[in-house]
Amino acid sequence: MSLEMQHDCPECGTEQTFWRSASTNLHLGEKTKWHCSECDYALVRINGDIDSASA
């Protein structure tokens, strides 16, 4: 898996580069934590399907 991704940041209001800061395996799949390189906003993704940024 990549260490960076492009994603819309709710704090910045634009698409930013997010860096992977942690990952672990759960019964639902791989849980990864990402941080925005501009404002340090954090989001969590599980298997790439469940995304806390859309919550």
mmCIF file of N, CA, C and O in Angstrom, residues 10-44:
data_model
loop_
_atom_site.group_PDB
_atom_site.id
_atom_site.type_symbol
_atom_site.label_atom_id
_atom_site.label_comp_id
_atom_site.label_asym_id
_atom_site.label_seq_id
_atom_site.Cartn_x
_atom_site.Cartn_y
_atom_site.Cartn_z
ATOM 1 N N PRO A 10 -11.626 18.089 4.412
ATOM 2 C CA PRO A 10 -12.729 18.933 4.864
ATOM 3 C C PRO A 10 -12.266 20.227 5.537
ATOM 4 O O PRO A 10 -12.959 21.235 5.489
ATOM 5 N N GLU A 11 -11.085 20.222 6.140
ATOM 6 C CA GLU A 11 -10.558 21.417 6.810
ATOM 7 C C GLU A 11 -10.006 22.424 5.813
ATOM 8 O O GLU A 11 -10.262 23.621 5.938
ATOM 9 N N CYS A 12 -9.244 21.967 4.841
ATOM 10 C CA CYS A 12 -8.634 22.853 3.837
ATOM 11 C C CYS A 12 -9.630 23.250 2.748
ATOM 12 O O CYS A 12 -9.506 24.314 2.140
ATOM 13 N N GLY A 13 -10.600 22.381 2.474
ATOM 14 C CA GLY A 13 -11.598 22.658 1.449
ATOM 15 C C GLY A 13 -11.137 22.322 0.038
ATOM 16 O O GLY A 13 -11.829 22.642 -0.925
ATOM 17 N N THR A 14 -9.971 21.728 -0.111
ATOM 18 C CA THR A 14 -9.449 21.344 -1.419
ATOM 19 C C THR A 14 -8.831 19.950 -1.332
ATOM 20 O O THR A 14 -8.698 19.385 -0.258
ATOM 21 N N GLU A 15 -8.444 19.422 -2.489
ATOM 22 C CA GLU A 15 -7.762 18.134 -2.505
ATOM 23 C C GLU A 15 -6.325 18.322 -2.033
ATOM 24 O O GLU A 15 -5.635 19.233 -2.484
ATOM 25 N N GLN A 16 -5.908 17.487 -1.103
ATOM 26 C CA GLN A 16 -4.574 17.574 -0.519
ATOM 27 C C GLN A 16 -3.898 16.212 -0.534
ATOM 28 O O GLN A 16 -4.543 15.192 -0.738
ATOM 29 N N THR A 17 -2.618 16.205 -0.249
ATOM 30 C CA THR A 17 -1.869 14.963 -0.083
ATOM 31 C C THR A 17 -1.995 14.522 1.366
ATOM 32 O O THR A 17 -1.755 15.311 2.278
ATOM 33 N N PHE A 18 -2.408 13.276 1.575
ATOM 34 C CA PHE A 18 -2.507 12.694 2.907
ATOM 35 C C PHE A 18 -1.417 11.646 3.040
ATOM 36 O O PHE A 18 -1.148 10.893 2.107
ATOM 37 N N TRP A 19 -0.796 11.598 4.223
ATOM 38 C CA TRP A 19 0.264 10.631 4.508
ATOM 39 C C TRP A 19 -0.233 9.587 5.480
ATOM 40 O O TRP A 19 -0.889 9.920 6.477
ATOM 41 N N ARG A 20 0.071 8.327 5.201
ATOM 42 C CA ARG A 20 -0.334 7.235 6.087
ATOM 43 C C ARG A 20 0.522 7.290 7.348
ATOM 44 O O ARG A 20 1.739 7.296 7.292
ATOM 45 N N SER A 21 -0.143 7.335 8.506
ATOM 46 C CA SER A 21 0.587 7.443 9.770
ATOM 47 C C SER A 21 0.521 6.161 10.590
ATOM 48 O O SER A 21 1.355 5.961 11.471
ATOM 49 N N ALA A 22 -0.470 5.299 10.325
ATOM 50 C CA ALA A 22 -0.587 4.041 11.075
ATOM 51 C C ALA A 22 -1.482 3.081 10.312
ATOM 52 O O ALA A 22 -2.318 3.494 9.512
ATOM 53 N N SER A 23 -1.302 1.783 10.594
ATOM 54 C CA SER A 23 -2.202 0.783 10.032
ATOM 55 C C SER A 23 -2.207 -0.445 10.937
ATOM 56 O O SER A 23 -1.231 -0.726 11.627
ATOM 57 N N THR A 24 -3.335 -1.130 10.932
ATOM 58 C CA THR A 24 -3.485 -2.357 11.708
ATOM 59 C C THR A 24 -4.552 -3.215 11.041
ATOM 60 O O THR A 24 -5.372 -2.710 10.279
ATOM 61 N N ASN A 25 -4.551 -4.495 11.315
ATOM 62 C CA ASN A 25 -5.558 -5.392 10.763
ATOM 63 C C ASN A 25 -6.643 -5.651 11.800
ATOM 64 O O ASN A 25 -6.347 -5.935 12.959
ATOM 65 N N LEU A 26 -7.890 -5.517 11.366
ATOM 66 C CA LEU A 26 -9.066 -5.775 12.185
ATOM 67 C C LEU A 26 -9.870 -6.894 11.544
ATOM 68 O O LEU A 26 -9.571 -7.318 10.433
ATOM 69 N N HIS A 27 -10.927 -7.323 12.226
ATOM 70 C CA HIS A 27 -11.799 -8.337 11.633
ATOM 71 C C HIS A 27 -12.529 -7.795 10.400
ATOM 72 O O HIS A 27 -12.960 -8.552 9.554
ATOM 73 N N LEU A 28 -12.640 -6.466 10.268
ATOM 74 C CA LEU A 28 -13.277 -5.839 9.107
ATOM 75 C C LEU A 28 -12.312 -5.673 7.934
ATOM 76 O O LEU A 28 -12.730 -5.434 6.815
ATOM 77 N N GLY A 29 -11.017 -5.756 8.215
ATOM 78 C CA GLY A 29 -10.004 -5.552 7.188
ATOM 79 C C GLY A 29 -8.911 -4.640 7.709
ATOM 80 O O GLY A 29 -8.777 -4.426 8.911
ATOM 81 N N GLU A 30 -8.123 -4.055 6.805
ATOM 82 C CA GLU A 30 -7.021 -3.189 7.217
ATOM 83 C C GLU A 30 -7.532 -1.795 7.549
ATOM 84 O O GLU A 30 -8.192 -1.140 6.746
ATOM 85 N N LYS A 31 -7.203 -1.312 8.743
ATOM 86 C CA LYS A 31 -7.552 0.036 9.193
ATOM 87 C C LYS A 31 -6.314 0.906 9.041
ATOM 88 O O LYS A 31 -5.245 0.563 9.536
ATOM 89 N N THR A 32 -6.434 2.031 8.308
ATOM 90 C CA THR A 32 -5.306 2.939 8.127
ATOM 91 C C THR A 32 -5.703 4.338 8.576
ATOM 92 O O THR A 32 -6.835 4.772 8.394
ATOM 93 N N LYS A 33 -4.749 5.041 9.173
ATOM 94 C CA LYS A 33 -4.951 6.415 9.615
ATOM 95 C C LYS A 33 -4.099 7.312 8.726
ATOM 96 O O LYS A 33 -2.923 7.033 8.501
ATOM 97 N N TRP A 34 -4.710 8.387 8.218
ATOM 98 C CA TRP A 34 -4.063 9.306 7.291
ATOM 99 C C TRP A 34 -4.113 10.722 7.850
ATOM 100 O O TRP A 34 -5.082 11.102 8.502
ATOM 101 N N HIS A 35 -3.065 11.514 7.567
ATOM 102 C CA HIS A 35 -3.001 12.912 8.004
ATOM 103 C C HIS A 35 -2.767 13.818 6.802
ATOM 104 O O HIS A 35 -1.915 13.529 5.959
ATOM 105 N N CYS A 36 -3.498 14.940 6.777
ATOM 106 C CA CYS A 36 -3.323 15.950 5.730
ATOM 107 C C CYS A 36 -1.962 16.618 5.909
ATOM 108 O O CYS A 36 -1.581 16.977 7.029
ATOM 109 N N SER A 37 -1.239 16.795 4.820
ATOM 110 C CA SER A 37 0.089 17.409 4.893
ATOM 111 C C SER A 37 0.030 18.910 5.157
ATOM 112 O O SER A 37 1.004 19.493 5.616
ATOM 113 N N GLU A 38 -1.122 19.532 4.913
ATOM 114 C CA GLU A 38 -1.252 20.984 5.117
ATOM 115 C C GLU A 38 -1.734 21.351 6.518
ATOM 116 O O GLU A 38 -1.174 22.220 7.152
ATOM 117 N N CYS A 39 -2.792 20.691 6.990
ATOM 118 C CA CYS A 39 -3.413 21.113 8.263
ATOM 119 C C CYS A 39 -3.385 20.033 9.344
ATOM 120 O O CYS A 39 -3.855 20.261 10.447
ATOM 121 N N ASP A 40 -2.875 18.853 9.039
ATOM 122 C CA ASP A 40 -2.780 17.726 9.968
ATOM 123 C C ASP A 40 -4.145 17.132 10.328
ATOM 124 O O ASP A 40 -4.277 16.450 11.334
ATOM 125 N N TYR A 41 -5.173 17.388 9.507
ATOM 126 C CA TYR A 41 -6.477 16.735 9.694
ATOM 127 C C TYR A 41 -6.282 15.231 9.540
ATOM 128 O O TYR A 41 -5.557 14.771 8.660
ATOM 129 N N ALA A 42 -6.887 14.446 10.427
ATOM 130 C CA ALA A 42 -6.724 12.985 10.382
ATOM 131 C C ALA A 42 -8.020 12.322 9.939
ATOM 132 O O ALA A 42 -9.111 12.751 10.323
ATOM 133 N N LEU A 43 -7.892 11.279 9.128
ATOM 134 C CA LEU A 43 -9.035 10.465 8.746
ATOM 135 C C LEU A 43 -8.644 8.999 8.834
ATOM 136 O O LEU A 43 -7.468 8.653 8.791
ATOM 137 N N VAL A 44 -9.647 8.156 8.996
ATOM 138 C CA VAL A 44 -9.438 6.718 9.118
ATOM 139 C C VAL A 44 -10.177 6.032 7.986
ATOM 140 O O VAL A 44 -11.314 6.381 7.675
#
